[in-house]
Amino acid sequence: MSQNPILKSLIAEQLVSDPGSARGRLLTEAARLFRDKGYERTTVRDLAAAVGIQSGSLFHHFRTKEEILKAVMVETIRLNTALMQAAADQAESPRGKLKALVRAELESINGQTGEAMAVLVYEWRSLSEGSRAEVLELRDIYEGLWLSVLEELSGKGQLKAEPFIVRRMLTGALSWTVTWYKPERGGLTLDGLTEQVMAMMGL
Amino acid sequence: MSQNPILKSLIAEQLVSDPGSARGRLLTEAARLFRDKGYERTTVRDLAAAVGIQSGSLFHHFRTKEEILKAVMVETIRLNTALMQAAADQAESPRGKLKALVRAELESINGQTGEAMAVLVYEWRSLSEGSRAEVLELRDIYEGLWLSVLEELSGKGQLKAEPFIVRRMLTGALSWTVTWYKPERGGLTLDGLTEQVMAMMGL
DNA sequence: GTCTATAAAAAGATAGAC
DNA sequence: GTCTATCTTTTTATAGAC
């Protein structure tokens, strides 16, 4: 199992769980179930069965079911903030940076960690009030990354609408791809999809 | 209670429930609860309380809780197909038609029927397999309306990306506005938001 | 058409043995 | 760290009176 160097360093810093560990495997399976069935429809018995243990044993790892949801969200946003940062750093021009961000977010949503990204976007309501604050704080960092690139682009007159509105439109549009984009069949590659998104914005 | 003439004629044809009727009021309240708490977190007791009856009495109107979800979706898509058709018919040019569709969908999502539109988009997973077919059939008509306008625009060389991809991006982007767009505070009107969306596409 | 009462099942969580 | 067994609560749905 070869691992992304970014993921590797986050694991070393204990900011995300090793996918090979018991906790990591549970969170991976939880993300998949939460995306497919929704958090509420997923029972603790489903979660336990997915990693091959009994439901009672789950509570040795997490105090409540909601704590699992929160962990999925926190670790996902930490990982993806690092991924976006790395993507943006690779490019020089503002346009190149935006394209790299779009590509990276599409990859996250439709790739291995896609389940977890979808959970982050669509299961917000199921997070308890207390947990929201922590996730929100992390999300602000993530969004700040996007905004700084969009504002740079806007400053050069290359953006046709307001940066914060463009970002919100992109959030909706890119996350929605999880419901329809199937890279396996049909000729549209991730790069092709990225191009379409950029083209749509006249970039 | 003055009513939209389009809504009025749909009620007359018994394609959607009168919001004043018992059934109509229940569906309105159900849509609101389903959007705010999610379908699964909303109990039949919540639904009953929202219209001032006991939970047992609900089952005189609907056989199951899921039937309520399905009814919300079916009636919402019927109403909105009619609304989009009327909007598109008002404009002459392809660009004008697209703008009218964007405006109308934003209005639906963020206006009085917005709760129900959000349910349609975000509660799809909670619909039983059997019910999906019926809703899907109606959705195809709705989407066909958008596609014909986008293809017309594309034929004139005014669209920078493929019609079906643009539509899917718009679906995600416009429905996502329900999570952040607050017309009351902040200066952005619905027309302003519509302009931003069109501008983003270079239109 | 709504009420009360309750059946029947499902779900989150706990306790103690191994 | 996982198992079995079970408690407690919640939830959908039903039955029959009014």
Coordinates of C-alpha atoms (C1' of nucleotides) in Angstrom, one line a residue:
Chain A
M1 CA 0.0 0.0 0.0
S2 CA 2.0 3.0 -1.2
Q3 CA 1.0 6.2 0.4
N4 CA 0.8 9.8 -0.6
P5 CA 3.7 11.7 1.0
I6 CA 1.3 14.3 2.3
L7 CA -0.9 11.7 3.9
K8 CA 2.2 10.1 5.4
S9 CA 3.4 13.2 7.1
L10 CA -0.1 13.9 8.5
I11 CA -0.2 10.4 9.9
A12 CA 3.3 11.0 11.5
E13 CA 2.0 14.2 13.1
Q14 CA -1.1 12.2 14.3
L15 CA -3.4 14.6 12.5
V16 CA -5.1 11.8 10.7
S17 CA -5.4 8.1 11.4
D18 CA -3.4 5.6 9.5
P19 CA -5.8 3.8 7.1
G20 CA -4.1 0.6 8.1
S21 CA -5.0 1.0 11.8
A22 CA -8.2 -0.2 13.4
R23 CA -9.4 3.3 13.9
G24 CA -8.4 4.3 10.3
R25 CA -10.2 1.3 8.8
L26 CA -13.3 2.1 10.8
L27 CA -13.3 5.7 9.6
T28 CA -12.8 4.7 6.0
E29 CA -15.8 2.3 6.2
A30 CA -17.8 4.8 8.1
A31 CA -17.3 7.4 5.4
R32 CA -18.4 5.0 2.7
L33 CA -21.5 4.0 4.6
F34 CA -22.4 7.5 5.6
R35 CA -22.1 8.6 2.0
D36 CA -24.1 5.7 0.6
K37 CA -26.9 5.5 3.1
G38 CA -26.6 8.7 5.0
Y39 CA -25.4 9.1 8.6
E40 CA -28.8 8.5 10.2
R41 CA -29.6 5.4 8.2
T42 CA -26.3 3.9 9.1
T43 CA -26.6 2.0 12.3
V44 CA -23.8 1.2 14.7
R45 CA -24.4 -2.5 13.8
D46 CA -23.7 -1.6 10.1
L47 CA -20.5 0.1 11.1
A48 CA -19.4 -2.8 13.3
A49 CA -20.2 -5.3 10.6
A50 CA -18.2 -3.3 8.0
V51 CA -15.0 -3.8 10.0
G52 CA -15.9 -7.3 11.2
I53 CA -16.7 -6.7 14.9
Q54 CA -19.8 -6.7 17.1
S55 CA -21.6 -3.5 17.7
G56 CA -20.7 -3.3 21.3
S57 CA -17.1 -3.4 20.5
L58 CA -17.4 -0.1 18.6
F59 CA -17.8 1.8 21.8
H60 CA -14.3 0.8 22.9
H61 CA -13.0 3.1 20.1
F62 CA -15.6 5.9 20.1
R63 CA -17.8 7.0 22.9
T64 CA -20.8 7.8 20.6
K65 CA -21.8 7.3 17.0
E66 CA -21.7 11.0 16.4
E67 CA -18.0 11.0 17.5
I68 CA -17.4 8.8 14.5
L69 CA -19.0 11.3 12.2
K70 CA -17.0 14.1 13.7
A71 CA -13.8 12.2 13.3
V72 CA -14.5 11.5 9.7
M73 CA -15.1 15.2 9.1
V74 CA -12.1 16.5 11.0
E75 CA -9.6 14.1 9.5
T76 CA -11.0 14.7 6.0
I77 CA -10.7 18.4 6.2
R78 CA -7.2 18.2 7.6
L79 CA -6.1 16.0 4.8
N80 CA -7.7 18.0 2.1
T81 CA -6.4 21.3 3.4
A82 CA -2.9 19.9 3.1
L83 CA -3.7 18.5 -0.4
M84 CA -5.1 21.8 -1.7
Q85 CA -2.1 23.7 -0.3
A86 CA 0.3 21.4 -2.0
A87 CA -1.6 21.7 -5.3
A88 CA -1.7 25.4 -5.2
D89 CA 2.0 25.6 -4.4
Q90 CA 2.9 23.7 -7.5
A91 CA 1.5 26.3 -9.9
E92 CA 2.9 29.8 -10.6
S93 CA 0.2 31.8 -12.1
P94 CA -3.2 32.6 -10.4
R95 CA -4.9 30.8 -13.2
G96 CA -2.6 27.8 -12.8
K97 CA -3.2 27.8 -9.0
L98 CA -7.0 27.8 -9.5
K99 CA -6.9 25.0 -12.0
A100 CA -4.7 23.0 -9.6
L101 CA -7.3 23.6 -6.8
V102 CA -10.2 22.6 -9.0
R103 CA -8.3 19.5 -10.2
A104 CA -7.3 18.6 -6.6
E105 CA -10.8 19.0 -5.2
L106 CA -12.4 17.0 -8.0
E107 CA -9.8 14.3 -7.3
S108 CA -10.6 14.3 -3.6
I109 CA -14.3 14.2 -4.2
N110 CA -14.2 11.5 -6.9
G111 CA -11.2 9.5 -5.7
Q112 CA -10.3 7.4 -2.7
T113 CA -11.2 10.0 -0.1
G114 CA -14.4 10.9 -2.0
E115 CA -16.7 9.2 0.4
A116 CA -15.4 11.3 3.2
M117 CA -15.6 14.5 1.2
A118 CA -19.2 13.9 0.4
V119 CA -19.9 13.2 4.1
L120 CA -18.3 16.6 4.9
V121 CA -20.6 18.4 2.5
Y122 CA -23.9 16.5 2.9
E123 CA -24.0 15.4 6.5
W124 CA -23.5 18.7 8.1
R125 CA -26.9 18.7 9.7
S126 CA -26.2 15.5 11.6
L127 CA -23.3 17.0 13.4
S128 CA -24.1 18.2 16.9
E129 CA -23.9 21.8 17.7
G130 CA -20.8 21.3 19.8
S131 CA -18.9 19.5 17.1
R132 CA -19.7 22.0 14.5
A133 CA -17.5 24.7 15.9
E134 CA -14.4 22.6 15.7
V135 CA -15.1 21.5 12.1
L136 CA -16.1 25.1 11.1
E137 CA -12.7 26.4 12.3
L138 CA -10.9 24.0 10.1
R139 CA -13.2 24.7 7.2
D140 CA -12.4 28.4 7.4
I141 CA -8.7 27.6 6.8
Y142 CA -9.6 25.5 3.8
E143 CA -11.9 28.1 2.3
G144 CA -9.3 30.9 3.0
L145 CA -6.9 29.0 0.7
W146 CA -9.4 29.1 -2.2
L147 CA -10.3 32.7 -1.6
S148 CA -6.8 34.0 -1.7
V149 CA -6.3 32.4 -5.1
L150 CA -9.6 33.7 -6.4
E151 CA -8.9 37.2 -5.1
E152 CA -5.5 37.2 -6.8
L153 CA -7.2 36.3 -10.0
S154 CA -9.8 38.9 -9.5
G155 CA -7.2 41.5 -8.9
K156 CA -5.8 40.8 -12.3
G157 CA -9.2 41.2 -13.9
Q158 CA -9.5 37.6 -14.9
L159 CA -12.5 36.7 -12.9
K160 CA -15.9 37.6 -14.2
A161 CA -17.8 37.4 -10.9
E162 CA -17.1 38.1 -7.2
P163 CA -14.5 35.8 -5.7
F164 CA -16.6 34.6 -2.7
I165 CA -19.6 33.9 -5.0
V166 CA -17.4 32.0 -7.5
R167 CA -16.1 29.9 -4.6
R168 CA -19.6 29.1 -3.4
M169 CA -20.7 28.2 -6.9
L170 CA -17.7 26.0 -7.3
T171 CA -18.3 24.3 -3.9
G172 CA -21.8 23.3 -5.1
A173 CA -20.8 22.4 -8.6
L174 CA -17.7 20.4 -7.7
S175 CA -19.2 18.5 -4.8
W176 CA -22.2 17.7 -6.9
T177 CA -20.0 15.8 -9.3
V178 CA -20.0 13.0 -6.8
T179 CA -23.6 12.2 -7.8
W180 CA -23.0 11.9 -11.6
Y181 CA -19.4 11.8 -12.6
K182 CA -18.2 8.2 -13.3
P183 CA -14.6 8.3 -14.6
E184 CA -14.6 4.6 -15.5
R185 CA -17.2 4.6 -18.2
G186 CA -17.6 7.5 -20.6
G187 CA -14.6 9.3 -22.0
L188 CA -14.4 12.2 -19.6
T189 CA -11.2 12.0 -17.6
L190 CA -10.5 14.1 -14.5
D191 CA -8.4 16.4 -16.5
G192 CA -11.1 16.7 -19.1
L193 CA -13.6 17.6 -16.4
T194 CA -11.2 20.1 -14.9
E195 CA -10.9 21.7 -18.4
Q196 CA -14.7 21.9 -18.7
V197 CA -15.0 23.7 -15.4
M198 CA -12.3 26.2 -16.3
A199 CA -13.8 26.7 -19.7
M200 CA -17.2 27.3 -18.2
M201 CA -15.6 30.2 -16.3
G202 CA -13.9 31.5 -19.4
L203 CA -10.5 30.6 -18.0
Chain B
M1 CA -53.7 34.1 0.2
S2 CA -53.1 35.1 -3.4
Q3 CA -51.8 32.3 -5.5
N4 CA -49.5 32.0 -8.5
P5 CA -51.7 31.3 -11.6
I6 CA -49.4 28.4 -12.5
L7 CA -49.9 26.8 -9.1
K8 CA -53.6 27.5 -9.3
S9 CA -54.0 25.5 -12.5
L10 CA -51.9 22.6 -11.2
I11 CA -54.2 22.4 -8.2
A12 CA -57.2 22.5 -10.5
E13 CA -55.7 19.6 -12.5
Q14 CA -55.0 17.8 -9.1
L15 CA -51.3 17.5 -9.9
V16 CA -50.3 19.3 -6.7
S17 CA -52.2 19.6 -3.4
D18 CA -53.8 22.9 -2.4
P19 CA -51.5 24.5 0.3
G20 CA -54.7 25.3 2.1
S21 CA -55.9 21.7 2.3
A22 CA -55.0 19.3 5.1
R23 CA -52.8 17.3 2.8
G24 CA -51.2 20.4 1.4
R25 CA -50.4 21.9 4.8
L26 CA -48.8 18.6 5.9
L27 CA -46.6 18.5 2.8
T28 CA -45.5 22.1 3.3
E29 CA -44.6 21.4 6.9
A30 CA -42.9 18.1 6.0
A31 CA -40.8 19.8 3.4
R32 CA -39.6 22.3 6.0
L33 CA -38.8 19.7 8.6
F34 CA -37.1 17.4 6.1
R35 CA -34.9 20.2 4.9
D36 CA -34.0 21.5 8.4
K37 CA -33.5 18.2 10.2
G38 CA -33.3 15.7 7.3
Y39 CA -35.9 13.1 6.5
E40 CA -34.4 10.4 8.9
R41 CA -34.2 12.8 11.9
T42 CA -37.8 13.9 11.4
T43 CA -40.1 11.6 13.3
V44 CA -43.8 11.1 12.5
R45 CA -44.4 12.8 15.8
D46 CA -42.6 15.9 14.6
L47 CA -44.7 15.8 11.4
A48 CA -48.0 15.4 13.3
A49 CA -47.1 18.1 15.8
A50 CA -46.3 20.5 13.0
V51 CA -49.9 20.4 11.8
G52 CA -51.4 20.0 15.2
I53 CA -52.5 16.4 15.2
Q54 CA -51.4 13.2 17.0
S55 CA -48.9 10.9 15.3
G56 CA -51.5 8.1 14.8
S57 CA -53.7 10.4 12.8
L58 CA -51.0 10.9 10.2
F59 CA -51.6 7.4 8.9
H60 CA -55.1 8.2 7.9
H61 CA -53.6 10.5 5.2
F62 CA -50.5 8.5 4.2
R63 CA -49.8 4.8 4.6
T64 CA -46.1 5.3 5.5
K65 CA -43.7 8.0 6.4
E66 CA -41.8 7.5 3.1
E67 CA -45.0 8.1 1.2
I68 CA -44.9 11.6 2.6
L69 CA -41.4 12.1 1.3
K70 CA -42.3 10.8 -2.1
A71 CA -45.4 13.1 -2.3
V72 CA -43.2 16.1 -1.4
M73 CA -40.8 15.3 -4.2
V74 CA -43.4 14.4 -6.8
E75 CA -45.5 17.6 -6.2
T76 CA -42.4 19.8 -6.1
I77 CA -41.0 18.6 -9.3
R78 CA -44.4 18.9 -11.0
L79 CA -44.8 22.5 -9.8
N80 CA -41.2 23.5 -10.8
T81 CA -41.4 21.9 -14.2
A82 CA -44.4 24.2 -14.9
L83 CA -42.6 27.2 -13.4
M84 CA -39.4 26.6 -15.5
Q85 CA -41.5 26.1 -18.6
A86 CA -43.3 29.4 -18.1
A87 CA -40.1 31.2 -17.3
A88 CA -38.4 29.9 -20.5
D89 CA -41.4 30.8 -22.6
Q90 CA -41.2 34.4 -21.5
A91 CA -37.9 35.0 -23.1
E92 CA -37.0 35.2 -26.8
S93 CA -33.2 34.6 -27.1
P94 CA -31.5 31.5 -25.9
R95 CA -29.5 33.6 -23.5
G96 CA -32.7 35.2 -22.2
K97 CA -34.2 31.8 -21.8
L98 CA -31.2 30.5 -19.8
K99 CA -31.2 33.6 -17.6
A100 CA -34.9 33.1 -17.0
L101 CA -34.3 29.4 -16.0
V102 CA -31.5 30.4 -13.7
R103 CA -33.6 33.1 -12.1
A104 CA -36.6 30.8 -11.7
E105 CA -34.6 28.0 -10.2
L106 CA -32.9 30.3 -7.8
E107 CA -36.3 31.6 -6.8
S108 CA -37.6 28.2 -6.3
I109 CA -34.7 27.1 -4.2
N110 CA -34.6 30.2 -2.1
G111 CA -38.3 31.2 -2.0
Q112 CA -41.4 29.7 -0.6
T113 CA -41.0 26.3 -2.2
G114 CA -37.3 26.2 -1.4
E115 CA -37.7 23.7 1.4
A116 CA -39.2 21.3 -1.0
M117 CA -36.6 21.9 -3.6
A118 CA -33.8 21.2 -1.1
V119 CA -35.5 18.0 -0.1
L120 CA -35.7 16.9 -3.7
V121 CA -31.9 17.5 -4.1
Y122 CA -30.6 16.3 -0.8
E123 CA -32.9 13.5 0.4
W124 CA -32.7 11.3 -2.7
R125 CA -31.0 8.5 -0.7
S126 CA -34.0 8.2 1.6
L127 CA -36.4 7.5 -1.2
S128 CA -37.1 3.7 -1.5
E129 CA -36.1 2.1 -4.7
G130 CA -39.7 1.7 -5.9
S131 CA -40.5 5.4 -5.5
R132 CA -37.3 6.5 -7.3
A133 CA -38.5 5.4 -10.7
E134 CA -41.6 7.6 -10.6
V135 CA -39.6 10.7 -9.4
L136 CA -36.9 10.0 -11.9
E137 CA -39.3 10.0 -14.8
L138 CA -40.5 13.5 -13.8
R139 CA -37.0 14.7 -13.3
D140 CA -36.1 13.7 -16.8
I141 CA -38.7 16.0 -18.2
Y142 CA -37.5 18.8 -16.0
E143 CA -33.9 18.3 -17.1
G144 CA -34.9 18.0 -20.7
L145 CA -36.2 21.6 -20.5
W146 CA -32.8 22.9 -19.4
L147 CA -30.9 20.8 -21.9
S148 CA -32.9 22.1 -24.9
V149 CA -32.1 25.7 -23.9
L150 CA -28.4 24.9 -23.3
E151 CA -28.1 23.1 -26.6
E152 CA -29.7 25.9 -28.5
L153 CA -27.1 28.2 -26.9
S154 CA -24.3 25.9 -27.6
G155 CA -25.4 25.6 -31.3
K156 CA -24.9 29.4 -31.5
G157 CA -21.4 29.1 -30.1
Q158 CA -22.3 31.0 -27.0
L159 CA -21.6 28.2 -24.5
K160 CA -18.0 27.6 -23.5
A161 CA -18.5 24.0 -22.2
E162 CA -20.7 21.0 -23.1
P163 CA -24.4 21.5 -22.4
F164 CA -24.9 18.5 -20.2
I165 CA -21.9 19.3 -18.1
V166 CA -22.9 22.9 -17.7
R167 CA -26.3 21.8 -16.6
R168 CA -24.8 19.5 -14.0
M169 CA -22.5 22.2 -12.7
L170 CA -25.5 24.5 -12.5
T171 CA -27.6 22.0 -10.6
G172 CA -24.9 21.7 -8.0
A173 CA -24.1 25.4 -7.9
L174 CA -27.7 26.7 -7.7
S175 CA -29.0 24.1 -5.2
W176 CA -26.0 24.8 -3.0
T177 CA -27.2 28.5 -2.7
V178 CA -29.7 27.2 -0.2
T179 CA -26.9 26.7 2.3
W180 CA -25.5 30.2 2.1
Y181 CA -27.6 32.7 0.2
K182 CA -29.6 35.0 2.6
P183 CA -31.4 37.6 0.6
E184 CA -32.6 39.5 3.7
R185 CA -29.2 40.6 4.9
G186 CA -26.4 41.6 2.6
G187 CA -27.1 43.6 -0.5
L188 CA -27.3 40.7 -3.0
T189 CA -30.8 40.4 -4.5
L190 CA -32.0 37.5 -6.5
D191 CA -31.5 39.4 -9.7
G192 CA -28.0 40.3 -8.6
L193 CA -27.2 36.6 -7.9
T194 CA -28.6 35.7 -11.3
E195 CA -26.3 38.2 -12.9
Q196 CA -23.3 36.8 -11.1
V197 CA -24.2 33.3 -12.3
M198 CA -24.5 34.5 -15.9
A199 CA -21.3 36.5 -15.6
M200 CA -19.4 33.6 -14.3
M201 CA -20.3 31.7 -17.5
G202 CA -19.3 34.7 -19.6
L203 CA -22.9 35.3 -20.6
Chain C
dG1 C1' -60.8 12.6 10.6
dT2 C1' -58.8 12.6 15.0
dC3 C1' -58.1 10.6 19.5
dT4 C1' -55.8 7.2 23.0
dA5 C1' -53.3 3.3 23.7
dT6 C1' -50.2 0.1 22.4
dA7 C1' -47.8 -3.3 19.6
dA8 C1' -43.5 -4.4 17.3
dA9 C1' -39.2 -3.4 15.8
dA10 C1' -35.0 -1.0 15.7
dA11 C1' -31.4 1.8 17.6
dG12 C1' -27.7 3.6 20.7
dA13 C1' -25.3 2.4 24.5
dT14 C1' -23.6 -0.3 28.8
dA15 C1' -21.7 -4.3 31.7
dG16 C1' -19.0 -7.9 32.6
dA17 C1' -16.6 -12.2 31.0
dC18 C1' -12.7 -13.7 28.3
Chain D
dG1 C1' -9.7 -5.3 22.3
dT2 C1' -13.7 -8.1 21.3
dC3 C1' -17.5 -11.0 22.7
dT4 C1' -22.3 -11.9 24.4
dA5 C1' -26.2 -10.3 26.6
dT6 C1' -29.2 -6.9 27.6
dC7 C1' -31.1 -2.3 29.0
dT8 C1' -33.4 1.8 27.6
dT9 C1' -35.3 4.7 24.6
dT10 C1' -37.1 5.9 20.3
dT11 C1' -39.7 5.0 16.3
dT12 C1' -43.0 3.5 12.9
dA13 C1' -47.3 1.7 12.5
dT14 C1' -51.9 -0.4 14.0
dA15 C1' -56.6 -0.9 16.4
dG16 C1' -60.6 0.5 17.9
dA17 C1' -63.4 4.2 20.3
dC18 C1' -65.5 8.7 19.4

